[in-house]
PDB file of C-alpha atoms and ligand atoms in Angstrom:
ATOM      1  CA  UNK A1164      -3.269 -18.580 -14.095  1.00 84.00           C
ATOM      2  CA  UNK A1165      -1.648 -15.871 -11.992  1.00 90.00           C
ATOM      3  CA  UNK A1166      -2.773 -12.371 -13.000  1.00 93.00           C
ATOM      4  CA  UNK A1167      -0.369  -9.648 -14.120  1.00 94.00           C
ATOM      5  CA  UNK A1168      -1.226  -7.618 -11.010  1.00 96.00           C
ATOM      6  CA  UNK A1169      -0.472 -10.523  -8.687  1.00 96.00           C
ATOM      7  CA  UNK A1170       2.795 -11.231 -10.529  1.00 96.00           C
ATOM      8  CA  UNK A1171       3.802  -7.604 -10.107  1.00 97.00           C
ATOM      9  CA  UNK A1172       2.876  -7.457  -6.433  1.00 98.00           C
ATOM     10  CA  UNK A1173       4.401 -10.719  -5.214  1.00 98.00           C
ATOM     11  CA  UNK A1174       7.865 -10.561  -3.657  1.00 97.00           C
ATOM     12  CA  UNK A1175      10.567 -10.651  -6.318  1.00 97.00           C
ATOM     13  CA  UNK A1176      13.715 -10.304  -4.232  1.00 96.00           C
ATOM     14  CA  UNK A1177      13.863  -6.510  -4.571  1.00 97.00           C
ATOM     15  CA  UNK A1178      12.538  -4.116  -1.974  1.00 98.00           C
ATOM     16  CA  UNK A1179      10.092  -1.759  -3.760  1.00 98.00           C
ATOM     17  CA  UNK A1180       8.100   1.337  -2.944  1.00 98.00           C
ATOM     18  CA  UNK A1181       4.356   1.953  -2.756  1.00 98.00           C
ATOM     19  CA  UNK A1182       2.845   5.440  -2.698  1.00 98.00           C
ATOM     20  CA  UNK A1183      -0.340   5.697  -0.666  1.00 98.00           C
ATOM     21  CA  UNK A1184      -2.847   8.297  -1.828  1.00 97.00           C
ATOM     22  CA  UNK A1185      -5.731   9.024   0.507  1.00 95.00           C
ATOM     23  CA  UNK A1186      -8.657  10.109  -1.737  1.00 95.00           C
ATOM     24  CA  UNK A1187     -10.124  12.224   1.073  1.00 92.00           C
ATOM     25  CA  UNK A1188      -7.071  14.422   1.333  1.00 93.00           C
ATOM     26  CA  UNK A1189      -6.759  16.216  -2.020  1.00 94.00           C
ATOM     27  CA  UNK A1190      -8.625  17.058  -5.220  1.00 96.00           C
ATOM     28  CA  UNK A1191      -8.440  14.782  -8.277  1.00 97.00           C
ATOM     29  CA  UNK A1192      -5.893  16.834 -10.183  1.00 97.00           C
ATOM     30  CA  UNK A1193      -3.543  16.912  -7.185  1.00 97.00           C
ATOM     31  CA  UNK A1194      -3.969  13.156  -6.646  1.00 98.00           C
ATOM     32  CA  UNK A1195      -3.035  12.461 -10.286  1.00 98.00           C
ATOM     33  CA  UNK A1196      -0.030  14.812 -10.155  1.00 98.00           C
ATOM     34  CA  UNK A1197       1.216  13.278  -6.905  1.00 98.00           C
ATOM     35  CA  UNK A1198       0.884   9.787  -8.382  1.00 98.00           C
ATOM     36  CA  UNK A1199       2.784  10.833 -11.531  1.00 98.00           C
ATOM     37  CA  UNK A1200       5.615  12.378  -9.483  1.00 98.00           C
ATOM     38  CA  UNK A1201       5.790   9.157  -7.468  1.00 98.00           C
ATOM     39  CA  UNK A1202       6.088   6.970 -10.577  1.00 98.00           C
ATOM     40  CA  UNK A1203       8.728   9.279 -12.033  1.00 97.00           C
ATOM     41  CA  UNK A1204      10.648   8.840  -8.782  1.00 97.00           C
ATOM     42  CA  UNK A1205      10.505   5.050  -9.162  1.00 97.00           C
ATOM     43  CA  UNK A1206       7.485   4.107  -7.042  1.00 98.00           C
ATOM     44  CA  UNK A1207       6.108   0.810  -8.397  1.00 98.00           C
ATOM     45  CA  UNK A1208       2.577   0.732  -7.002  1.00 98.00           C
ATOM     46  CA  UNK A1209      -0.132   3.181  -5.947  1.00 98.00           C
ATOM     47  CA  UNK A1210      -2.386   2.355  -3.009  1.00 98.00           C
ATOM     48  CA  UNK A1211      -5.698   4.192  -2.810  1.00 97.00           C
ATOM     49  CA  UNK A1212      -7.191   4.416   0.669  1.00 94.00           C
ATOM     50  CA  UNK A1213      -6.605   5.487   4.203  1.00 79.00           C
ATOM     51  CA  UNK A1214      -9.432   7.467   5.771  1.00 69.00           C
ATOM     52  CA  UNK A1215     -12.415   5.414   6.831  1.00 70.00           C
ATOM     53  CA  UNK A1216     -15.068   8.002   5.979  1.00 78.00           C
ATOM     54  CA  UNK A1217     -14.422   8.588   2.254  1.00 84.00           C
ATOM     55  CA  UNK A1218     -17.333   7.787  -0.059  1.00 85.00           C
ATOM     56  CA  UNK A1219     -17.224   5.318  -2.955  1.00 87.00           C
ATOM     57  CA  UNK A1220     -17.652   8.192  -5.410  1.00 92.00           C
ATOM     58  CA  UNK A1221     -14.513   9.984  -4.250  1.00 94.00           C
ATOM     59  CA  UNK A1222     -12.496   6.747  -4.207  1.00 95.00           C
ATOM     60  CA  UNK A1223     -13.718   5.860  -7.709  1.00 96.00           C
ATOM     61  CA  UNK A1224     -13.041   9.328  -9.143  1.00 97.00           C
ATOM     62  CA  UNK A1225      -9.511   9.273  -7.667  1.00 97.00           C
ATOM     63  CA  UNK A1226      -8.764   5.856  -9.200  1.00 98.00           C
ATOM     64  CA  UNK A1227     -10.063   7.055 -12.575  1.00 98.00           C
ATOM     65  CA  UNK A1228      -8.054  10.299 -12.458  1.00 98.00           C
ATOM     66  CA  UNK A1229      -4.824   8.444 -11.699  1.00 98.00           C
ATOM     67  CA  UNK A1230      -5.446   5.683 -14.253  1.00 98.00           C
ATOM     68  CA  UNK A1231      -6.241   8.233 -16.966  1.00 98.00           C
ATOM     69  CA  UNK A1232      -3.119  10.259 -16.165  1.00 98.00           C
ATOM     70  CA  UNK A1233      -0.982   7.095 -16.409  1.00 98.00           C
ATOM     71  CA  UNK A1234      -2.604   6.115 -19.737  1.00 97.00           C
ATOM     72  CA  UNK A1235      -1.817   9.552 -21.185  1.00 97.00           C
ATOM     73  CA  UNK A1236       1.787   9.366 -20.004  1.00 96.00           C
ATOM     74  CA  UNK A1237       2.053   5.854 -21.411  1.00 95.00           C
ATOM     75  CA  UNK A1238       0.798   7.024 -24.794  1.00 95.00           C
ATOM     76  CA  UNK A1239       3.197   9.993 -24.759  1.00 95.00           C
ATOM     77  CA  UNK A1240       6.092   7.666 -23.908  1.00 94.00           C
ATOM     78  CA  UNK A1241       5.127   5.324 -26.761  1.00 93.00           C
ATOM     79  CA  UNK A1242       5.604   8.241 -29.185  1.00 94.00           C
ATOM     80  CA  UNK A1243       9.048   9.089 -27.833  1.00 91.00           C
ATOM     81  CA  UNK A1244      12.068   6.894 -28.589  1.00 89.00           C
ATOM     82  CA  UNK A1245      13.860   8.048 -25.431  1.00 90.00           C
ATOM     83  CA  UNK A1246      11.012   7.089 -23.102  1.00 89.00           C
ATOM     84  CA  UNK A1247       9.960   3.743 -21.741  1.00 91.00           C
ATOM     85  CA  UNK A1248       6.195   3.293 -21.762  1.00 92.00           C
ATOM     86  CA  UNK A1249       6.436   0.309 -19.392  1.00 92.00           C
ATOM     87  CA  UNK A1250       7.378   2.764 -16.647  1.00 93.00           C
ATOM     88  CA  UNK A1251       3.667   3.658 -16.533  1.00 96.00           C
ATOM     89  CA  UNK A1252       2.428   0.106 -16.044  1.00 96.00           C
ATOM     90  CA  UNK A1253       2.046   0.748 -12.344  1.00 98.00           C
ATOM     91  CA  UNK A1254      -0.946  -0.902 -10.671  1.00 98.00           C
ATOM     92  CA  UNK A1255      -3.496   1.169  -8.779  1.00 98.00           C
ATOM     93  CA  UNK A1256      -4.582  -0.967  -5.826  1.00 98.00           C
ATOM     94  CA  UNK A1257      -7.368  -0.306  -3.359  1.00 97.00           C
ATOM     95  CA  UNK A1258      -6.315  -0.252   0.279  1.00 97.00           C
ATOM     96  CA  UNK A1259      -9.817   0.060   1.726  1.00 93.00           C
ATOM     97  CA  UNK A1260     -10.856   1.352   5.116  1.00 88.00           C
ATOM     98  CA  UNK A1261     -14.022  -0.723   4.823  1.00 87.00           C
ATOM     99  CA  UNK A1262     -16.566  -2.356   2.506  1.00 87.00           C
ATOM    100  CA  UNK A1263     -17.524   1.002   1.036  1.00 83.00           C
ATOM    101  CA  UNK A1264     -14.259   2.466  -0.335  1.00 82.00           C
ATOM    102  CA  UNK A1265     -14.255   0.511  -3.603  1.00 92.00           C
ATOM    103  CA  UNK A1266     -13.937   1.204  -7.325  1.00 95.00           C
ATOM    104  CA  UNK A1267     -14.138  -0.873 -10.524  1.00 96.00           C
ATOM    105  CA  UNK A1268     -11.470   1.412 -12.029  1.00 97.00           C
ATOM    106  CA  UNK A1269      -8.751  -0.016  -9.750  1.00 97.00           C
ATOM    107  CA  UNK A1270      -6.465  -2.816 -10.927  1.00 97.00           C
ATOM    108  CA  UNK A1271      -6.910  -4.754  -7.729  1.00 98.00           C
ATOM    109  CA  UNK A1272      -7.669  -4.678  -4.038  1.00 98.00           C
ATOM    110  CA  UNK A1273      -5.678  -5.599  -0.977  1.00 98.00           C
ATOM    111  CA  UNK A1274      -8.358  -7.867   0.471  1.00 98.00           C
ATOM    112  CA  UNK A1275      -7.445  -7.611   4.124  1.00 97.00           C
ATOM    113  CA  UNK A1276      -8.253  -9.040   7.495  1.00 98.00           C
ATOM    114  CA  UNK A1277      -7.237  -6.677  10.295  1.00 98.00           C
ATOM    115  CA  UNK A1278      -5.897  -9.660  12.173  1.00 98.00           C
ATOM    116  CA  UNK A1279      -5.339  -8.062  15.572  1.00 98.00           C
ATOM    117  CA  UNK A1280      -8.638  -6.180  15.731  1.00 98.00           C
ATOM    118  CA  UNK A1281     -10.971  -7.062  18.591  1.00 98.00           C
ATOM    119  CA  UNK A1282     -13.931  -6.119  16.413  1.00 98.00           C
ATOM    120  CA  UNK A1283     -15.682  -8.639  14.135  1.00 98.00           C
ATOM    121  CA  UNK A1284     -16.403  -5.805  11.695  1.00 96.00           C
ATOM    122  CA  UNK A1285     -12.704  -5.523  10.773  1.00 97.00           C
ATOM    123  CA  UNK A1286     -11.971  -9.244  10.902  1.00 98.00           C
ATOM    124  CA  UNK A1287     -14.696 -10.297   8.465  1.00 97.00           C
ATOM    125  CA  UNK A1288     -17.734  -7.962   8.588  1.00 97.00           C
ATOM    126  CA  UNK A1289     -16.613  -5.242   6.165  1.00 95.00           C
ATOM    127  CA  UNK A1290     -15.191  -7.923   3.879  1.00 97.00           C
ATOM    128  CA  UNK A1291     -18.600  -9.621   3.631  1.00 97.00           C
ATOM    129  CA  UNK A1292     -20.120  -6.261   2.646  1.00 96.00           C
ATOM    130  CA  UNK A1293     -17.434  -5.599   0.013  1.00 95.00           C
ATOM    131  CA  UNK A1294     -17.066  -9.090  -1.514  1.00 97.00           C
ATOM    132  CA  UNK A1295     -20.137  -9.012  -3.836  1.00 97.00           C
ATOM    133  CA  UNK A1296     -19.068  -5.627  -5.226  1.00 95.00           C
ATOM    134  CA  UNK A1297     -15.558  -6.897  -5.866  1.00 97.00           C
ATOM    135  CA  UNK A1298     -17.026  -9.954  -7.600  1.00 97.00           C
ATOM    136  CA  UNK A1299     -19.113  -7.664  -9.823  1.00 97.00           C
ATOM    137  CA  UNK A1300     -16.145  -5.398 -10.620  1.00 96.00           C
ATOM    138  CA  UNK A1301     -13.974  -8.404 -11.510  1.00 96.00           C
ATOM    139  CA  UNK A1302     -10.848  -6.798 -10.057  1.00 96.00           C
ATOM    140  CA  UNK A1303      -7.965  -8.832  -8.662  1.00 97.00           C
ATOM    141  CA  UNK A1304      -7.998  -9.668  -4.969  1.00 97.00           C
ATOM    142  CA  UNK A1305      -4.695  -9.779  -3.117  1.00 98.00           C
ATOM    143  CA  UNK A1306      -5.363 -11.731   0.100  1.00 98.00           C
ATOM    144  CA  UNK A1307      -3.630  -9.989   2.987  1.00 98.00           C
ATOM    145  CA  UNK A1308      -3.246 -10.103   6.722  1.00 98.00           C
ATOM    146  CA  UNK A1309      -3.092  -6.568   8.146  1.00 98.00           C
ATOM    147  CA  UNK A1310      -1.366  -6.327  11.500  1.00 98.00           C
ATOM    148  CA  UNK A1311      -1.087  -3.059  13.407  1.00 98.00           C
ATOM    149  CA  UNK A1312       1.983  -2.543  15.564  1.00 98.00           C
ATOM    150  CA  UNK A1313       2.642   0.155  18.157  1.00 98.00           C
ATOM    151  CA  UNK A1314       2.235   3.105  18.118  1.00 98.00           C
ATOM    152  CA  UNK A1315      -0.712   2.260  15.802  1.00 97.00           C
ATOM    153  CA  UNK A1316      -2.197   5.755  15.434  1.00 94.00           C
ATOM    154  CA  UNK A1317      -5.684   6.293  14.051  1.00 94.00           C
ATOM    155  CA  UNK A1318      -6.026   2.833  12.496  1.00 95.00           C
ATOM    156  CA  UNK A1319      -5.119   1.279  15.844  1.00 96.00           C
ATOM    157  CA  UNK A1320      -7.830   3.309  17.567  1.00 96.00           C
ATOM    158  CA  UNK A1321     -10.582   3.051  14.933  1.00 95.00           C
ATOM    159  CA  UNK A1322      -9.781  -0.611  14.269  1.00 96.00           C
ATOM    160  CA  UNK A1323     -10.030  -1.454  17.991  1.00 97.00           C
ATOM    161  CA  UNK A1324      -6.667  -3.129  17.751  1.00 98.00           C
ATOM    162  CA  UNK A1325      -4.769  -5.192  20.275  1.00 98.00           C
ATOM    163  CA  UNK A1326      -1.456  -3.528  19.345  1.00 98.00           C
ATOM    164  CA  UNK A1327       1.736  -5.510  18.899  1.00 98.00           C
ATOM    165  CA  UNK A1328       4.456  -3.982  21.039  1.00 98.00           C
ATOM    166  CA  UNK A1329       7.689  -3.081  19.340  1.00 96.00           C
ATOM    167  CA  UNK A1330       9.735  -5.921  20.844  1.00 97.00           C
ATOM    168  CA  UNK A1331       7.165  -8.712  20.463  1.00 98.00           C
ATOM    169  CA  UNK A1332       8.773 -10.478  17.509  1.00 98.00           C
ATOM    170  CA  UNK A1333       7.426 -13.870  18.607  1.00 98.00           C
ATOM    171  CA  UNK A1334       3.840 -12.614  18.361  1.00 98.00           C
ATOM    172  CA  UNK A1335       4.412 -11.160  14.881  1.00 98.00           C
ATOM    173  CA  UNK A1336       5.803 -14.492  13.741  1.00 98.00           C
ATOM    174  CA  UNK A1337       2.674 -16.218  15.040  1.00 98.00           C
ATOM    175  CA  UNK A1338       0.493 -13.776  13.102  1.00 98.00           C
ATOM    176  CA  UNK A1339       2.598 -14.393   9.995  1.00 98.00           C
ATOM    177  CA  UNK A1340       2.198 -18.158  10.410  1.00 98.00           C
ATOM    178  CA  UNK A1341      -1.552 -17.747  10.889  1.00 98.00           C
ATOM    179  CA  UNK A1342      -1.764 -15.569   7.776  1.00 98.00           C
ATOM    180  CA  UNK A1343       0.058 -18.191   5.772  1.00 98.00           C
ATOM    181  CA  UNK A1344      -2.147 -20.985   7.101  1.00 98.00           C
ATOM    182  CA  UNK A1345      -5.227 -18.997   6.073  1.00 98.00           C
ATOM    183  CA  UNK A1346      -3.758 -18.845   2.565  1.00 98.00           C
ATOM    184  CA  UNK A1347      -3.030 -15.126   2.629  1.00 98.00           C
ATOM    185  CA  UNK A1348      -0.193 -14.124   0.320  1.00 98.00           C
ATOM    186  CA  UNK A1349       0.599 -10.747   1.856  1.00 98.00           C
ATOM    187  CA  UNK A1350       1.283  -9.518   5.359  1.00 98.00           C
ATOM    188  CA  UNK A1351       1.118  -5.763   5.967  1.00 98.00           C
ATOM    189  CA  UNK A1352       2.886  -4.566   9.113  1.00 98.00           C
ATOM    190  CA  UNK A1353       1.464  -1.143   9.928  1.00 98.00           C
ATOM    191  CA  UNK A1354       2.704   1.367  12.514  1.00 98.00           C
ATOM    192  CA  UNK A1355      -0.106   3.813  11.699  1.00 97.00           C
ATOM    193  CA  UNK A1356      -0.171   6.747   9.321  1.00 96.00           C
ATOM    194  CA  UNK A1357       2.122   9.515  10.573  1.00 96.00           C
ATOM    195  CA  UNK A1358       3.466   7.223  13.329  1.00 97.00           C
ATOM    196  CA  UNK A1359       6.118   8.679  15.626  1.00 97.00           C
ATOM    197  CA  UNK A1360       8.242   5.565  15.093  1.00 98.00           C
ATOM    198  CA  UNK A1361       8.300   2.958  12.339  1.00 98.00           C
ATOM    199  CA  UNK A1362       7.774  -0.822  12.630  1.00 98.00           C
ATOM    200  CA  UNK A1363      10.790  -2.286  14.431  1.00 98.00           C
ATOM    201  CA  UNK A1364      12.966  -4.113  11.837  1.00 98.00           C
ATOM    202  CA  UNK A1365      13.106  -7.058  14.270  1.00 98.00           C
ATOM    203  CA  UNK A1366       9.339  -7.480  13.804  1.00 98.00           C
ATOM    204  CA  UNK A1367       9.764  -7.408  10.017  1.00 98.00           C
ATOM    205  CA  UNK A1368      12.492 -10.035  10.308  1.00 98.00           C
ATOM    206  CA  UNK A1369      10.206 -12.269  12.372  1.00 98.00           C
ATOM    207  CA  UNK A1370       7.432 -11.996   9.753  1.00 98.00           C
ATOM    208  CA  UNK A1371       9.868 -12.630   6.929  1.00 98.00           C
ATOM    209  CA  UNK A1372      11.088 -15.824   8.593  1.00 98.00           C
ATOM    210  CA  UNK A1373       7.766 -17.389   7.551  1.00 98.00           C
ATOM    211  CA  UNK A1374       8.358 -18.447   3.984  1.00 97.00           C
ATOM    212  CA  UNK A1375       6.064 -17.499   1.135  1.00 97.00           C
ATOM    213  CA  UNK A1376       4.560 -14.226   2.386  1.00 98.00           C
ATOM    214  CA  UNK A1377       5.115 -10.906   0.647  1.00 98.00           C
ATOM    215  CA  UNK A1378       5.824  -8.409   3.427  1.00 98.00           C
ATOM    216  CA  UNK A1379       4.494  -4.848   3.169  1.00 98.00           C
ATOM    217  CA  UNK A1380       5.630  -2.312   5.776  1.00 98.00           C
ATOM    218  CA  UNK A1381       4.340   1.209   6.389  1.00 98.00           C
ATOM    219  CA  UNK A1382       3.679   3.950   8.878  1.00 98.00           C
ATOM    220  CA  UNK A1383       5.998   6.764   9.933  1.00 98.00           C
ATOM    221  CA  UNK A1384       8.561   6.356   7.148  1.00 98.00           C
ATOM    222  CA  UNK A1385       9.727   9.739   5.871  1.00 96.00           C
ATOM    223  CA  UNK A1386      13.472   9.443   5.420  1.00 96.00           C
ATOM    224  CA  UNK A1387      15.784   7.241   3.421  1.00 97.00           C
ATOM    225  CA  UNK A1388      17.514   5.960   6.591  1.00 97.00           C
ATOM    226  CA  UNK A1389      14.136   4.664   7.826  1.00 98.00           C
ATOM    227  CA  UNK A1390      13.451   3.011   4.468  1.00 98.00           C
ATOM    228  CA  UNK A1391      16.890   1.378   4.680  1.00 98.00           C
ATOM    229  CA  UNK A1392      16.055  -0.036   8.121  1.00 98.00           C
ATOM    230  CA  UNK A1393      12.783  -1.539   6.860  1.00 98.00           C
ATOM    231  CA  UNK A1394      14.600  -3.033   3.898  1.00 98.00           C
ATOM    232  CA  UNK A1395      17.255  -4.551   6.183  1.00 98.00           C
ATOM    233  CA  UNK A1396      14.446  -6.135   8.211  1.00 98.00           C
ATOM    234  CA  UNK A1397      13.308  -7.899   5.025  1.00 98.00           C
ATOM    235  CA  UNK A1398      10.388  -5.797   3.751  1.00 98.00           C
ATOM    236  CA  UNK A1399       9.370  -6.541   0.169  1.00 98.00           C
ATOM    237  CA  UNK A1400       7.419  -3.292  -0.116  1.00 98.00           C
ATOM    238  CA  UNK A1401       7.671  -0.019   1.777  1.00 98.00           C
ATOM    239  CA  UNK A1402       4.665   2.284   1.895  1.00 98.00           C
ATOM    240  CA  UNK A1403       4.783   6.047   2.345  1.00 98.00           C
ATOM    241  CA  UNK A1404       1.703   8.238   2.486  1.00 97.00           C
ATOM    242  CA  UNK A1405       1.947  11.286   4.739  1.00 96.00           C
ATOM    243  CA  UNK A1406       5.184  12.362   3.088  1.00 95.00           C
ATOM    244  CA  UNK A1407       3.401  12.847  -0.238  1.00 96.00           C
ATOM    245  CA  UNK A1408       0.697  14.966   1.387  1.00 95.00           C
ATOM    246  CA  UNK A1409       3.190  17.217   3.128  1.00 96.00           C
ATOM    247  CA  UNK A1410       5.274  18.266   0.127  1.00 96.00           C
ATOM    248  CA  UNK A1411       3.404  20.712  -2.079  1.00 93.00           C
ATOM    249  CA  UNK A1412       6.004  21.166  -4.801  1.00 96.00           C
ATOM    250  CA  UNK A1413       5.976  18.244  -7.287  1.00 97.00           C
ATOM    251  CA  UNK A1414       9.657  18.572  -8.180  1.00 97.00           C
ATOM    252  CA  UNK A1415      10.588  18.422  -4.500  1.00 97.00           C
ATOM    253  CA  UNK A1416       8.217  15.498  -3.985  1.00 98.00           C
ATOM    254  CA  UNK A1417       9.873  13.592  -6.818  1.00 98.00           C
ATOM    255  CA  UNK A1418      13.402  14.236  -5.529  1.00 97.00           C
ATOM    256  CA  UNK A1419      12.468  13.303  -1.942  1.00 97.00           C
ATOM    257  CA  UNK A1420      10.856  10.052  -3.065  1.00 98.00           C
ATOM    258  CA  UNK A1421      13.833   9.335  -5.330  1.00 98.00           C
ATOM    259  CA  UNK A1422      16.148   9.607  -2.345  1.00 97.00           C
ATOM    260  CA  UNK A1423      14.055   7.092  -0.391  1.00 98.00           C
ATOM    261  CA  UNK A1424      13.665   4.723  -3.320  1.00 98.00           C
ATOM    262  CA  UNK A1425      17.401   4.801  -4.104  1.00 96.00           C
ATOM    263  CA  UNK A1426      17.964   3.285  -0.620  1.00 94.00           C
ATOM    264  CA  UNK A1427      15.839   0.325  -1.646  1.00 95.00           C
ATOM    265  CA  UNK A1428      17.479  -0.472  -4.969  1.00 85.00           C
TER     266      UNK A1428
HETATM  267  C1  1GP Y2694      -0.511   4.116   6.393  1.00 70.92           C
HETATM  268  O1  1GP Y2694       1.371   2.703   6.218  1.00 70.92           O
HETATM  269  C2  1GP Y2694       0.737   3.764   5.636  1.00 70.92           C
HETATM  270  O2  1GP Y2694      -1.453   3.108   6.232  1.00 70.92           O
HETATM  271  C3  1GP Y2694       1.617   4.961   5.405  1.00 70.92           C
HETATM  272  O3  1GP Y2694       1.976   5.632   6.587  1.00 70.92           O
HETATM  273  O4  1GP Y2694       1.323   7.995   6.198  1.00 70.92           O
HETATM  274  O5  1GP Y2694       3.041   7.425   7.903  1.00 70.92           O
HETATM  275  O6  1GP Y2694       3.559   7.234   5.483  1.00 70.92           O
HETATM  276  P1  1GP Y2694       2.500   7.156   6.539  1.00 70.92           P
END
């Protein structure tokens, strides 16, 4: 039977928003507050990951801090007739930089193959290291192809990636087909965190033309007009990360995210 997390994450015809929290980039309290602002703004999933050098302990503590904060808000909402406690049923999903950045406190993991890496480590090596831990934790696995497009940034460099150029829609479609034939359910088109330009909507369109994949798009999206472009391309989920780290005021963070998310609805 399909799990609740999988049901939530699979494409449902609406373009939704994911907030990426990098555990290495803030303390636990800040991570929880950022995640709460994001949910209040309408973000429907939290990804935990990013940096490749964060220890398991920090990843685990960040997952726990966010999950606990959501539980408290859920309880508070259940005591208030004007609030909807379901708003806080937002999955916390690991988006790991390797076989080490794992936590049993997460609701699931994007179990990825960095499909255009030239390095065995990112194609299957880190996954082999992580798999027994994931089995032990019993968390949901969301099978995903991860494809890095130009400009690619840090993940392109560290992942030793053969970047997809911004007009190579045919190649993206071939990756999407390959992902589907492997049985992956998700395809993540990544431009790199803090990218100077986002994934070309034509590439998203090419990936979306392969039926049955849930398309996640991220990297370099900071404004509602950019989110609108990704949506027009056919993205099922849009990820923003850097944006959340750059805005220190939680009220401002919530209103900025709301603006982006309103473009998607
Ligand atoms: C990175 O796609 C994500 O893996 C988010 O990118 O940090 O540029 O929002 P940004």
